[in-house]
Coordinates of C-alpha atoms in Angstrom, one line a residue:
M1 CA -44.4 -58.6 -4.7
A2 CA -41.3 -57.9 -7.1
V3 CA -40.2 -54.5 -7.4
K4 CA -37.2 -53.0 -9.0
K5 CA -34.7 -50.3 -7.7
L6 CA -35.0 -46.7 -8.8
C7 CA -31.9 -47.2 -11.1
E8 CA -33.4 -50.0 -12.8
S9 CA -36.7 -48.5 -13.4
F10 CA -35.6 -45.3 -14.8
S11 CA -32.9 -43.5 -15.7
K12 CA -30.1 -41.0 -14.0
G13 CA -31.1 -38.6 -16.0
F14 CA -35.1 -38.7 -15.2
V15 CA -34.6 -39.4 -11.5
E16 CA -32.4 -36.0 -11.7
E17 CA -34.9 -34.3 -13.8
V18 CA -37.6 -35.7 -10.7
Q19 CA -35.3 -34.1 -8.5
R20 CA -34.8 -31.1 -9.3
W21 CA -38.9 -30.4 -9.4
G22 CA -39.2 -31.7 -6.2
C23 CA -37.5 -28.7 -5.0
M24 CA -39.9 -26.3 -7.1
K25 CA -42.6 -24.3 -4.7
Q26 CA -45.7 -25.8 -5.2
T27 CA -48.8 -23.3 -5.3
G28 CA -51.4 -23.3 -2.5
V29 CA -55.3 -23.4 -4.0
S30 CA -58.3 -22.5 -1.4
L31 CA -61.7 -24.1 -1.0
R32 CA -63.1 -20.4 -1.6
Y33 CA -60.8 -19.9 -5.5
M34 CA -61.7 -22.7 -6.7
M35 CA -65.5 -23.0 -5.4
E36 CA -65.3 -19.5 -7.3
F37 CA -63.3 -20.6 -10.2
G38 CA -65.5 -23.1 -11.2
S39 CA -68.8 -21.1 -11.1
D40 CA -68.2 -20.9 -14.7
P41 CA -66.9 -24.2 -16.0
S42 CA -66.3 -22.6 -19.6
H43 CA -63.9 -23.6 -22.8
R44 CA -61.5 -21.1 -21.7
N45 CA -61.4 -21.7 -18.0
L46 CA -61.0 -25.6 -18.0
L47 CA -58.0 -24.9 -20.4
I48 CA -56.3 -22.3 -18.0
S49 CA -57.8 -25.2 -15.1
A50 CA -54.9 -27.8 -17.6
Q51 CA -52.7 -25.8 -17.9
F52 CA -52.5 -25.1 -13.9
L53 CA -52.9 -28.7 -13.6
H54 CA -50.2 -29.8 -15.6
K55 CA -47.2 -27.3 -14.7
E56 CA -48.7 -27.5 -11.2
L57 CA -49.4 -31.2 -10.9
P58 CA -45.6 -32.7 -11.6
I59 CA -44.3 -30.2 -8.7
R60 CA -46.4 -32.5 -6.3
I61 CA -45.7 -35.8 -7.1
A62 CA -41.8 -35.5 -7.3
R63 CA -42.6 -34.5 -3.9
R64 CA -43.2 -36.8 -2.7
A65 CA -41.8 -40.0 -5.6
I66 CA -38.2 -38.5 -4.0
E67 CA -39.6 -38.4 -0.1
L68 CA -40.5 -42.7 -0.8
E69 CA -37.0 -42.7 -1.4
S70 CA -35.5 -41.2 1.4
L71 CA -38.3 -42.6 4.6
P72 CA -36.1 -43.9 8.2
Y73 CA -35.6 -47.3 9.3
G74 CA -35.4 -49.4 5.9
L75 CA -39.5 -48.0 4.9
S76 CA -38.0 -47.4 1.1
E77 CA -37.3 -50.4 1.1
K78 CA -40.0 -52.6 1.4
P79 CA -42.5 -53.5 -1.1
A80 CA -45.3 -52.3 -0.7
V81 CA -43.8 -48.7 -0.5
L82 CA -42.1 -49.4 -3.4
K83 CA -44.4 -50.0 -6.1
V84 CA -46.1 -46.1 -3.9
R85 CA -43.2 -45.3 -5.2
D86 CA -43.3 -46.9 -8.5
W87 CA -46.5 -45.2 -8.7
Y88 CA -46.0 -41.7 -8.5
F89 CA -42.5 -41.9 -10.7
D90 CA -44.9 -43.1 -13.5
S91 CA -47.5 -40.4 -12.7
Y92 CA -44.4 -38.1 -12.8
R93 CA -43.4 -38.9 -16.3
D94 CA -47.3 -39.2 -18.3
L95 CA -47.4 -35.5 -16.6
R96 CA -44.1 -34.8 -17.9
S97 CA -44.7 -36.6 -21.2
F98 CA -47.5 -34.4 -22.3
P99 CA -47.1 -31.5 -24.5
E100 CA -47.8 -27.7 -23.9
I101 CA -51.9 -27.5 -22.6
K102 CA -52.9 -25.4 -26.4
D103 CA -56.5 -25.6 -27.1
T104 CA -60.0 -27.5 -26.3
N105 CA -59.1 -31.4 -27.5
D106 CA -55.4 -30.3 -25.7
E107 CA -57.3 -30.3 -22.8
K108 CA -59.9 -33.4 -23.0
E109 CA -56.1 -36.2 -23.2
F110 CA -54.9 -34.3 -20.4
T111 CA -57.8 -34.8 -18.5
Q112 CA -58.6 -37.6 -19.4
M113 CA -54.5 -39.0 -18.2
I114 CA -55.5 -37.3 -14.9
K115 CA -57.9 -38.7 -14.1
A116 CA -56.3 -42.1 -15.4
I117 CA -53.4 -41.3 -12.2
K118 CA -55.8 -40.8 -9.9
V119 CA -57.1 -44.4 -10.3
R120 CA -53.5 -45.1 -10.7
H121 CA -53.2 -44.0 -7.4
N122 CA -57.0 -45.3 -5.4
N123 CA -55.0 -47.8 -3.4
V124 CA -52.1 -45.6 -1.7
V125 CA -52.8 -45.2 1.3
P126 CA -53.6 -49.5 1.9
M127 CA -50.6 -49.7 0.4
M128 CA -48.4 -47.4 2.9
A129 CA -50.0 -49.1 5.6
L130 CA -49.3 -52.5 4.1
G131 CA -45.9 -51.2 3.7
V132 CA -45.8 -49.2 7.7
Q133 CA -47.1 -53.4 8.3
Q134 CA -43.7 -54.6 6.6
L135 CA -41.9 -52.5 8.5
K136 CA -43.3 -53.5 12.2
K137 CA -42.9 -57.2 11.6
G138 CA -39.5 -56.0 11.3
M139 CA -38.1 -53.6 13.5
D140 CA -36.7 -53.9 16.6
P141 CA -39.3 -54.0 19.5
K142 CA -37.2 -52.7 21.7
I143 CA -37.5 -49.2 19.4
V144 CA -41.7 -47.4 21.2
H145 CA -43.2 -44.8 19.0
E146 CA -42.1 -42.5 20.5
D147 CA -38.6 -43.3 17.7
L148 CA -41.2 -43.2 15.4
D149 CA -42.1 -39.7 14.8
E150 CA -39.9 -39.0 11.7
I151 CA -42.6 -41.2 10.3
D152 CA -45.4 -40.1 11.2
Q153 CA -44.3 -37.1 9.9
F154 CA -43.5 -38.5 7.1
L155 CA -46.6 -39.9 6.6
D156 CA -48.1 -36.7 7.3
R157 CA -46.8 -34.7 5.0
F158 CA -47.5 -37.0 2.1
Y159 CA -51.5 -38.1 3.0
L160 CA -51.9 -34.5 2.9
S161 CA -50.0 -34.0 -0.3
R162 CA -51.7 -37.1 -1.4
I163 CA -55.5 -35.4 -0.5
G164 CA -54.8 -32.0 -1.8
I165 CA -53.3 -33.5 -5.8
R166 CA -56.7 -35.7 -5.3
M167 CA -58.8 -32.5 -5.1
L168 CA -56.9 -30.1 -7.8
I169 CA -57.9 -33.6 -9.7
G170 CA -61.1 -34.2 -8.9
Q171 CA -62.2 -30.5 -9.0
H172 CA -61.5 -30.1 -12.7
V173 CA -62.1 -33.7 -14.4
E174 CA -66.6 -32.9 -12.5
L175 CA -66.6 -29.6 -13.6
H176 CA -66.3 -31.7 -17.4
N177 CA -70.3 -33.1 -15.5
P178 CA -72.7 -31.4 -18.8
N179 CA -75.6 -32.3 -15.8
P180 CA -73.4 -30.9 -12.2
P181 CA -76.3 -31.4 -8.8
P182 CA -77.6 -28.5 -7.3
H183 CA -75.5 -26.6 -5.3
C184 CA -72.6 -28.7 -6.7
V185 CA -69.4 -26.8 -8.3
G186 CA -66.7 -29.4 -8.6
Y187 CA -66.7 -31.8 -6.6
I188 CA -67.6 -28.9 -3.4
H189 CA -70.9 -27.8 -2.4
T190 CA -72.0 -24.6 -1.6
K191 CA -74.9 -25.6 0.3
M192 CA -73.5 -28.5 2.6
S193 CA -75.8 -30.1 4.6
P194 CA -73.2 -31.1 8.0
L195 CA -76.9 -33.0 9.3
E196 CA -77.0 -35.4 5.3
V197 CA -74.3 -35.8 5.2
A198 CA -73.9 -36.9 9.1
R199 CA -76.8 -39.4 8.7
T200 CA -75.4 -40.7 5.8
A201 CA -71.1 -41.6 6.9
S202 CA -73.4 -43.2 10.1
E203 CA -75.9 -45.8 8.1
D204 CA -72.8 -46.5 6.0
A205 CA -70.7 -47.0 9.6
R206 CA -73.5 -49.0 11.1
A207 CA -74.0 -51.0 8.1
I208 CA -70.5 -52.4 8.1
C209 CA -71.0 -52.5 12.2
L210 CA -74.1 -54.6 11.0
R211 CA -72.3 -56.9 8.8
E212 CA -69.5 -57.7 11.5
Y213 CA -71.5 -57.9 14.4
G214 CA -75.2 -58.9 13.5
S215 CA -76.5 -56.2 15.4
A216 CA -75.4 -52.0 15.7
P217 CA -76.1 -49.0 18.2
N218 CA -78.6 -46.8 17.3
V219 CA -76.8 -43.3 15.9
N220 CA -78.8 -40.1 17.3
I221 CA -78.1 -36.9 15.4
Y222 CA -78.9 -33.3 16.9
G223 CA -78.3 -30.0 14.9
D224 CA -80.5 -27.4 12.9
P225 CA -81.7 -29.2 9.9
I226 CA -81.1 -26.2 7.5
F227 CA -77.9 -25.2 8.6
T228 CA -75.6 -25.0 5.5
F229 CA -72.3 -24.1 4.3
P230 CA -69.8 -24.9 1.3
Y231 CA -67.2 -27.7 2.1
V232 CA -66.5 -30.9 0.2
P233 CA -69.5 -34.0 1.1
T234 CA -66.8 -36.7 0.0
H235 CA -64.9 -35.3 2.4
L236 CA -66.9 -35.3 5.9
H237 CA -68.4 -38.0 5.0
L238 CA -64.8 -39.6 5.1
M239 CA -64.2 -38.2 8.4
V240 CA -68.0 -38.9 10.5
F241 CA -67.4 -42.4 8.6
E242 CA -64.5 -42.8 10.5
L243 CA -64.9 -41.1 13.8
V244 CA -68.3 -43.7 13.8
K245 CA -67.3 -46.4 12.5
N246 CA -65.2 -46.4 15.4
S247 CA -67.4 -45.8 18.7
L248 CA -69.8 -48.7 16.9
R249 CA -67.4 -50.9 17.3
A250 CA -66.2 -49.6 21.2
V251 CA -70.0 -50.0 22.6
Q252 CA -70.9 -52.9 20.8
E253 CA -67.6 -55.0 21.7
R254 CA -68.2 -53.2 25.6
F255 CA -72.0 -54.4 25.6
M256 CA -71.4 -57.6 23.4
D257 CA -71.9 -59.9 26.4
S258 CA -74.4 -57.5 28.5
D259 CA -77.7 -57.5 29.2
E260 CA -78.0 -54.3 29.4
V261 CA -78.9 -52.5 25.9
A262 CA -76.1 -50.5 23.8
P263 CA -76.4 -47.1 25.1
P264 CA -76.1 -44.7 21.4
I265 CA -73.5 -42.9 19.3
R266 CA -74.7 -39.3 19.3
I267 CA -73.5 -37.0 16.9
I268 CA -74.3 -33.4 17.8
V269 CA -73.4 -30.9 14.4
A270 CA -72.9 -26.9 16.1
G271 CA -72.3 -24.2 13.3
G272 CA -71.3 -21.0 14.5
V273 CA -69.6 -18.0 13.0
E274 CA -66.5 -19.0 12.5
D275 CA -66.3 -22.6 12.7
V276 CA -68.9 -25.7 12.2
A277 CA -68.7 -28.0 15.0
I278 CA -69.4 -31.9 14.4
K279 CA -69.3 -33.7 17.9
V280 CA -69.3 -37.4 18.0
S281 CA -68.6 -39.4 21.7
D282 CA -69.6 -42.9 22.7
E283 CA -70.5 -44.9 26.0
G284 CA -68.0 -47.4 25.2
G285 CA -65.0 -46.9 27.3
G286 CA -63.0 -44.4 26.5
I287 CA -58.8 -45.2 25.6
P288 CA -56.6 -45.8 28.4
R289 CA -54.0 -42.4 28.8
S290 CA -51.4 -44.5 27.8
G291 CA -53.0 -44.8 24.4
L292 CA -53.9 -41.3 23.9
S293 CA -50.4 -40.6 22.4
K294 CA -50.3 -42.9 20.2
I295 CA -53.9 -42.6 18.2
F296 CA -52.7 -40.0 15.6
T297 CA -49.4 -42.5 14.4
Y298 CA -49.8 -44.7 12.2
L299 CA -48.5 -47.8 14.6
Y300 CA -51.2 -47.8 16.7
S301 CA -54.7 -49.2 16.3
T302 CA -56.5 -50.4 19.5
A303 CA -58.2 -53.6 17.0
K304 CA -56.1 -57.0 15.4
N305 CA -54.9 -55.8 11.6
P306 CA -57.0 -57.4 9.5
M307 CA -54.5 -56.8 6.5
D308 CA -52.5 -60.2 5.2
E309 CA -50.1 -59.4 3.2
D310 CA -50.1 -63.2 1.8
S311 CA -53.6 -62.3 1.0
Y312 CA -53.1 -58.6 -0.5
H313 CA -52.6 -58.5 -4.7
G314 CA -53.0 -54.9 -4.9
T315 CA -56.5 -53.8 -5.0
A316 CA -58.7 -52.5 -2.5
D317 CA -59.8 -54.4 0.5
A318 CA -63.1 -53.8 2.0
V319 CA -63.6 -51.7 4.9
T320 CA -63.4 -53.6 7.7
M321 CA -64.0 -52.3 11.8
A322 CA -61.2 -51.3 12.6
G323 CA -57.4 -52.5 12.1
Y324 CA -55.1 -50.2 9.6
G325 CA -54.1 -48.1 12.2
Y326 CA -54.9 -45.4 9.6
G327 CA -58.5 -44.1 9.8
L328 CA -58.0 -41.5 12.7
P329 CA -54.6 -40.0 11.4
I330 CA -56.3 -38.9 8.3
S331 CA -59.1 -38.0 9.2
R332 CA -57.5 -35.1 10.9
L333 CA -55.4 -34.5 7.8
Y334 CA -59.3 -34.4 5.9
A335 CA -59.9 -31.9 8.6
R336 CA -57.1 -29.9 8.5
Y337 CA -56.6 -29.3 4.8
F338 CA -59.1 -26.6 5.2
G339 CA -57.8 -25.4 7.7
G340 CA -60.4 -27.3 10.8
D341 CA -58.9 -29.7 13.0
L342 CA -59.8 -33.3 14.2
Q343 CA -59.5 -33.8 18.5
I344 CA -60.0 -36.6 21.1
I345 CA -60.9 -35.9 24.7
S346 CA -61.2 -39.7 26.4
M347 CA -62.6 -40.8 30.2
E348 CA -61.5 -44.0 30.4
G349 CA -63.2 -46.1 31.2
Y350 CA -67.0 -44.7 30.4
D351 CA -66.5 -42.7 26.6
L352 CA -65.0 -41.6 24.1
Q353 CA -66.1 -37.9 22.3
C354 CA -64.3 -36.8 19.4
A355 CA -64.8 -33.3 17.9
C356 CA -64.3 -31.7 14.0
R357 CA -64.2 -28.6 13.4
D358 CA -64.0 -27.1 9.8

């Protein structure tokens, strides 16, 4: 994977411009605002949205591009990270090169461009995971994970920013859909059933488990089937999918050679006055206390890492049961993006309980 140094790929003046834009203040956008604004996807509102993104996206992308140049322990120099860096600089250049958006034709062209940017960044997460793996391979074994807090803090910022960028682009693009699904405003479902999303995510996770092990524990889901709330279904699906996938693996591996029937995974969905909570629990043996402090880092996994640097060609790998080390921390970021959280409670030797709050 040959990637040039920054000075070889981009001019000094261009890099200095990216640094200036990276220091500008970004504008926060709430779920409520996106839902209310997007409820009327008129030509005027789409034009206003495009003009906002034309100014906002370069700021957000520039921040991450510059930060990718100054990571600790030599992470910035890893080939996979350099490739991601170039994607961010290329996207910044595309956005800044686009002329002022004045009419509907400009808006349509801009929308096509940001769709292409979103596709360019599709594989940022696995590519960054590969970069972290490249770092781990050459790392001094004396360095313990507590010393790598700076990397975890960067990756939290980086991935949270990525969620925001993709949400803004995806929301704008989806508002062009002439036939949106019922109760949908762009990416947002105004009457999303968390029970239905949990059921779909569980079925997807069981399919992966069946593919890898030949069998899969059952998943029992409890909650009010008519309860709904406004949220982004793809975000909740990702969180529940990751949690259930982890639980299925733990239970399957614990009872694989046992005469006992593998106990089911349990999901409870509860809607309160202020919060919506989703609890996923299993009897997969829990996590040792010594490992609990590591589960939200990007350099830790309880399974063998399936990513092979020599066979990785820059395309998305098939979903596997575990191993990349970013499923839980990124799921927590998705929960936190709109003000929620993800918590883990473990009883070693018995079970693991994960709770998402939105």
